[in-house]
XYZ file of C-alpha atoms in Angstrom:
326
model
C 102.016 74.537 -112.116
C 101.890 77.389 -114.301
C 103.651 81.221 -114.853
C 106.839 82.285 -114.805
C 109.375 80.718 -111.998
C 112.421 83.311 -110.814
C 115.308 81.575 -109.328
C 118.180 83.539 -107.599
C 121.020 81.220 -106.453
C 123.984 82.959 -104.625
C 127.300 82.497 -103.151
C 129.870 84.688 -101.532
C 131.938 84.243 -105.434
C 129.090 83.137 -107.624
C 125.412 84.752 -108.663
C 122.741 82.852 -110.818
C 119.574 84.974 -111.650
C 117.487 83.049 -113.533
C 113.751 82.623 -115.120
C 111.474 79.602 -116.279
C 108.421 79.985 -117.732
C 107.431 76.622 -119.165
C 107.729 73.045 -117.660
C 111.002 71.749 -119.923
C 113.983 73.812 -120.005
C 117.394 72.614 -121.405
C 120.729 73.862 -120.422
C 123.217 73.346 -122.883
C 126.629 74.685 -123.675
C 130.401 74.264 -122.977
C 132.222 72.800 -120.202
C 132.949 75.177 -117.549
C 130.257 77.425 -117.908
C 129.158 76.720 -114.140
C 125.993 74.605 -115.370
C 126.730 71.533 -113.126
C 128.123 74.433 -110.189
C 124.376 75.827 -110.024
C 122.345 72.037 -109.780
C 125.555 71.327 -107.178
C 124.664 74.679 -105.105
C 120.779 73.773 -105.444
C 121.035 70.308 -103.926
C 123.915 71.776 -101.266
C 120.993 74.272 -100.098
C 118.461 71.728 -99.862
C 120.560 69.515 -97.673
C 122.558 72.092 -95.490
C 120.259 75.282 -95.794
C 121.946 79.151 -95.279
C 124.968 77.232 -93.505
C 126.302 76.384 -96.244
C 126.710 80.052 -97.063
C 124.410 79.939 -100.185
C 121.236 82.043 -100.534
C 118.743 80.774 -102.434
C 115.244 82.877 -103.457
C 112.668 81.199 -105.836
C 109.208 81.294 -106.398
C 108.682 77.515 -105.758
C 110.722 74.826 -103.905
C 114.123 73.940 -105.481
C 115.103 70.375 -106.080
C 117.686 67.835 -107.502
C 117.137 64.463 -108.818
C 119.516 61.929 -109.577
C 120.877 58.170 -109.656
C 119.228 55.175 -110.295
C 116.413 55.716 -107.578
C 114.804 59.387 -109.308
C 111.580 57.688 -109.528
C 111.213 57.388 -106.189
C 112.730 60.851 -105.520
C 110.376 62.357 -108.205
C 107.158 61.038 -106.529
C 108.089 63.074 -103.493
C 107.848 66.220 -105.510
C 105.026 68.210 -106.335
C 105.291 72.191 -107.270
C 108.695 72.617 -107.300
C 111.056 73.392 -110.059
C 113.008 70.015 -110.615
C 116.816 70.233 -111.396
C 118.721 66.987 -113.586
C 122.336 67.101 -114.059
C 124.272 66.029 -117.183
C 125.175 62.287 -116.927
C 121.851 61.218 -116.118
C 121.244 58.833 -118.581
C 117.343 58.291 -117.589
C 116.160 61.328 -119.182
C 116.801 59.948 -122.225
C 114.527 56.978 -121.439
C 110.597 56.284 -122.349
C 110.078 55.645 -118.225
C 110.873 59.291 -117.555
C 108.850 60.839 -120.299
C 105.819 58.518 -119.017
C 106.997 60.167 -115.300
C 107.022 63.707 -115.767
C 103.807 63.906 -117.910
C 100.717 64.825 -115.813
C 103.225 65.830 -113.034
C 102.852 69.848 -111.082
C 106.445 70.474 -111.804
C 109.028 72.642 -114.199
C 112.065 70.698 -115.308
C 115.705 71.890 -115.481
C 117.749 69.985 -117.426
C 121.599 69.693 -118.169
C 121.962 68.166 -121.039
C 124.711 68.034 -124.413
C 122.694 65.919 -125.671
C 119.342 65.839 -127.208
C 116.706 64.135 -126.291
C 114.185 62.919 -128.488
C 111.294 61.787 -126.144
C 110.564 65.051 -124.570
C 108.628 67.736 -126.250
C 110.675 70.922 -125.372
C 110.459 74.158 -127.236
C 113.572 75.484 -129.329
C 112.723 78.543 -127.142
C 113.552 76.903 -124.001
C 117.338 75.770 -125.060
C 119.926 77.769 -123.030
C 123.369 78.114 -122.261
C 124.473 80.214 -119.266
C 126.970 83.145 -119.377
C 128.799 84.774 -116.888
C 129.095 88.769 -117.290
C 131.881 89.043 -114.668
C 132.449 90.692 -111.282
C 131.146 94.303 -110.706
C 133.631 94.417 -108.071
C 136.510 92.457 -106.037
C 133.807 92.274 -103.372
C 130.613 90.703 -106.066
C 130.112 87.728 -106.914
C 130.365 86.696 -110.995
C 126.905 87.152 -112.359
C 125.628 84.504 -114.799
C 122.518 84.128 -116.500
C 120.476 82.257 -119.044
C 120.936 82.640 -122.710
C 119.162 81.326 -125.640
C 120.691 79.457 -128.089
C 118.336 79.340 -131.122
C 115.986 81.983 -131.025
C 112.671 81.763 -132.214
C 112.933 81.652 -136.026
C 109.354 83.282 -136.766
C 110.978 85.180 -139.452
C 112.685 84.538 -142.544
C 116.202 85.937 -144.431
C 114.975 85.569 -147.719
C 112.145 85.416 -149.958
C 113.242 82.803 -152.569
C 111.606 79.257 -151.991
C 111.064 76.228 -154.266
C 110.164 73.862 -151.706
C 108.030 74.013 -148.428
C 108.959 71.274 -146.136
C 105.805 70.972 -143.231
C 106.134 69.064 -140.717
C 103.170 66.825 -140.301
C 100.710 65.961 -142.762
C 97.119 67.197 -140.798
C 95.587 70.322 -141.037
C 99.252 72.497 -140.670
C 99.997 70.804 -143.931
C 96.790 71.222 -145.643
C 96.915 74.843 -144.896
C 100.101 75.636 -146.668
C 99.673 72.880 -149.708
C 96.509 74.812 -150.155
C 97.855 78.468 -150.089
C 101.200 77.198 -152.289
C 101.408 78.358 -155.131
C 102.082 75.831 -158.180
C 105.807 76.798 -158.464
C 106.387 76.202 -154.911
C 106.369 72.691 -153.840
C 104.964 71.723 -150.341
C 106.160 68.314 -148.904
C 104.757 66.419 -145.852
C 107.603 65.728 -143.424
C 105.377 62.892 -141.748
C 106.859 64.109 -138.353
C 109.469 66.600 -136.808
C 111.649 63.268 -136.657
C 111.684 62.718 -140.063
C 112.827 66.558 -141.075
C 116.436 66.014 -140.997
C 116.705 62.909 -142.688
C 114.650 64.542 -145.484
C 117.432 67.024 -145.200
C 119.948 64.512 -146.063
C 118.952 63.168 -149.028
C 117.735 66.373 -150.445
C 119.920 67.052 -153.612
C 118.881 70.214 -153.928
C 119.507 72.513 -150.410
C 118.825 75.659 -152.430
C 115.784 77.352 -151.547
C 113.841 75.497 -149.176
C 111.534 76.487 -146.167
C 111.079 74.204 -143.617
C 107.947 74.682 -141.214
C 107.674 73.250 -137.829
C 106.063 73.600 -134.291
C 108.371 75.061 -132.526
C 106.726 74.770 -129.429
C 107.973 70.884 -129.500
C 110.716 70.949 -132.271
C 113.631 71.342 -129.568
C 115.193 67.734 -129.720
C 115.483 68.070 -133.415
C 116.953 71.120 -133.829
C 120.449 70.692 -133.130
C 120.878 68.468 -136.548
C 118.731 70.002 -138.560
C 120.477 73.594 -137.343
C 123.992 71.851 -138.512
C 122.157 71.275 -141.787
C 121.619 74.602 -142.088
C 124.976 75.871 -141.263
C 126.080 73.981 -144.118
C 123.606 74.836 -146.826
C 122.524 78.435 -146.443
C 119.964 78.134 -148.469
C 117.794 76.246 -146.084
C 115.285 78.385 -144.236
C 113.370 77.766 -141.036
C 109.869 78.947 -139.563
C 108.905 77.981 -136.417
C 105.774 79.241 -135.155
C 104.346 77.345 -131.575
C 101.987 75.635 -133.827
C 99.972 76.059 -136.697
C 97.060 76.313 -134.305
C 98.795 78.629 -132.684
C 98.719 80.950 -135.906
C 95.186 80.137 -135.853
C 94.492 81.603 -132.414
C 97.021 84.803 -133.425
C 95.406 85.847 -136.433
C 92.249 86.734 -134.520
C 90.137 85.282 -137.313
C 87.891 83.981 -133.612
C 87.554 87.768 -132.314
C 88.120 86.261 -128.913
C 88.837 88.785 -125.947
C 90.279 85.513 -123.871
C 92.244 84.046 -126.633
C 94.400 87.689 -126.904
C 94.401 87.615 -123.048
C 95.940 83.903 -123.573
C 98.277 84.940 -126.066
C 99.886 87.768 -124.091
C 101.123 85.878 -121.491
C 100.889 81.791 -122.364
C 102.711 80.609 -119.488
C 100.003 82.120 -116.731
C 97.401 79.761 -118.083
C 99.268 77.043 -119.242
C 99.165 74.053 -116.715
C 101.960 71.665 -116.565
C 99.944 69.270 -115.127
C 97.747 68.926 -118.149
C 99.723 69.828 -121.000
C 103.362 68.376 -121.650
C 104.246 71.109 -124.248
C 102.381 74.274 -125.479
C 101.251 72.774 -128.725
C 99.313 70.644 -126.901
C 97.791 73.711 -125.032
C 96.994 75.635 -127.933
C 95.347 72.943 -129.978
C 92.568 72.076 -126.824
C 91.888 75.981 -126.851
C 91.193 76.302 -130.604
C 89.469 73.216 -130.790
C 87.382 74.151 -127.648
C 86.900 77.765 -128.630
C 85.561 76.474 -131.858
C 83.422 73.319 -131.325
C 79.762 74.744 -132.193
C 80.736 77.024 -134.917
C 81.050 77.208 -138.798
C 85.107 77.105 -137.424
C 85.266 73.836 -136.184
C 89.048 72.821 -136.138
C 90.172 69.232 -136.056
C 93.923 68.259 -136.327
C 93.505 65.590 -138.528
C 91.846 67.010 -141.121
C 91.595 71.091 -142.282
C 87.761 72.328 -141.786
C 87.067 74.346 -145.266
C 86.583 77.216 -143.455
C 89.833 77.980 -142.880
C 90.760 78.246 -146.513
C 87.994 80.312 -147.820
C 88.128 84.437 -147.762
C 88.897 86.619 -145.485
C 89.748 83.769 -142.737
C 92.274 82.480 -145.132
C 93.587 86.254 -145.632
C 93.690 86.898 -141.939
C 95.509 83.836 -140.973
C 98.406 84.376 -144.114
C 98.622 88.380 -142.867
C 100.254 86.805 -139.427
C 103.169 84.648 -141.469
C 106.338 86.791 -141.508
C 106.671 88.661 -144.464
C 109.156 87.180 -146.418
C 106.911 83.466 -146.036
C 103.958 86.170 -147.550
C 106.417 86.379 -150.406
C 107.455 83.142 -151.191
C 103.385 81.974 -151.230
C 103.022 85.341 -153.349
C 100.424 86.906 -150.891
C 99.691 90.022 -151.972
């Protein structure tokens, strides 16, 4: 499955206008904020239908999984846009990360928690707020928020230390383009970022670097981090192939097409997050050329005039700074 879902749940008192457009989403947030009340009118629809006095209009079947039997509820479902409550303790297991990959659904799920085996974008983290009645005779309105933004910019342009998250060709790039004052450090995995964090004397001044296309279950602790030290920074581009693809250095007509709108090409099915996407399409787009990208280890190319030059020119420019692009 693959574009953007709309979901419009409604009640004679409540109103939930809603949009998903890749195949995790996370809702987070306070009690009471009428996340449990939506998956509750969902699965009351799907039993009960328009008697239950709920109208429900969405692109795809809507459905609920829970309890100790979802695998066998989950193989049942195919195209539809899947809805977990909070308290379901499987979605924190290996089984259900195994499940859902390869599957034709989107995912909904309510969550405080993080949760560590599922690739989900800091993009797709939301909390859901109500913006009142109209009128004595409307329903309250709610809708999705996000929670994080996308951090592809930067506040400042001071940095002594660039902390990357892997150690392949993402980390190559910027150890490369760093210059000698600036220190660039292999995280060794998204995992492993916050308890760098930790034991980091020094909190002044660094940049962290991730993919934020699959960063999402780390980013409530390393955000905390940050609240704490201010002087931590964090870029999150989808992926470092991602930046490839966006700098144009391929002068691909397909690849802008791509870029515009991700979600319309991107197939659930096939890809469990977007970095996954993005890395087949450079590596496919550049397989018989002087270009040829592998993950593990940074082709030349990519480091050498005005390829280099076009893929810095796409960093924000405070990042420009603190590499001292000119």
């Amino acid at each position: 499955m693959h574009g953007v879902i709309h979901l419009l749940v409604q009640s004679a008192h409540l109103k939930y206008e809603m949009a998903f457009s890749r195949n995790i989403t996370i809702l987070k947030g306070d009690s009471a904020t009428g996340k449990t009340t939506l998956v509750d009118m969902i699965q009351e629809y799907y039993l009960n239908g328009a008697d239950t006095g709920i109208n429900l209009s969405c692109d795809v079947p809507c459905r609920v999984i829970a309890g100790n039997t979802w695998m066998e509820q989950l193989n049942g479902i195919h195209k539809s846009l899947v809805f977990i409550d909070e308290g379901n303790r499987f979605v924190a297991q290996q089984e259900f990360a195994r499940a859902i990959q390869g599957t034709d659904n989107y995912y909904v799920i309510v969550t405080r928690e993080s949760i560590s085996n599922l690739p989900y974008s800091v993009t797709e983290i939301y909390g859901i707020r109500s913006a009142g009645k109209y009128s004595l005779q409307e329903p309250v309105y709610h809708h999705m928020y996000r929670i994080y933004g996308d951090y592809r910019s930067l506040n400042s342009n001071e940095a002594v230390k660039l902390l990357v998250e892997d150690s392949n060709s993402g980390y190559e790039f910027f150890s490369k383009v760093s210059p000698k004052e600036v220190e660039c450090v292999s995280a060794q995995g998204a995992g492993n970022i916050f308890g760098m964090l930790q034991t980091e004397e020094n909190k002044e001044n660094i940049v962290i670097i991730a993919d934020g296309a699959a960063f999402g279950a780390h980013m409530e602790k390393v955000y905390q981090v940050m609240l704490r030290n201010k002087g931590i920074q964090l870029y999150l581009p989808e992926s470092f192939e991602w930046l490839i693809l966006s700098s144009g250095v391929l002068k691909d007509k397909e690849i802008t097409e791509i870029l515009e709108n991700p979600s319309d090409y991107i197939d659930s099915e096939m890809y469990i997050s977007w970095e996954r996407y993005f890395t087949h399409l450079l590596t496919g787009k550049t397989v018989d050329t002087y270009m040829r990208y592998s993950k593990s280890n940074l082709n030349p190319a990519f480091l050498q005039g005005k390829i280099r030059e076009q893929i810095l020119r796409i960093l924000p420019e405070t990042l420009r700074n603190v590499l001292r692009v000119k």
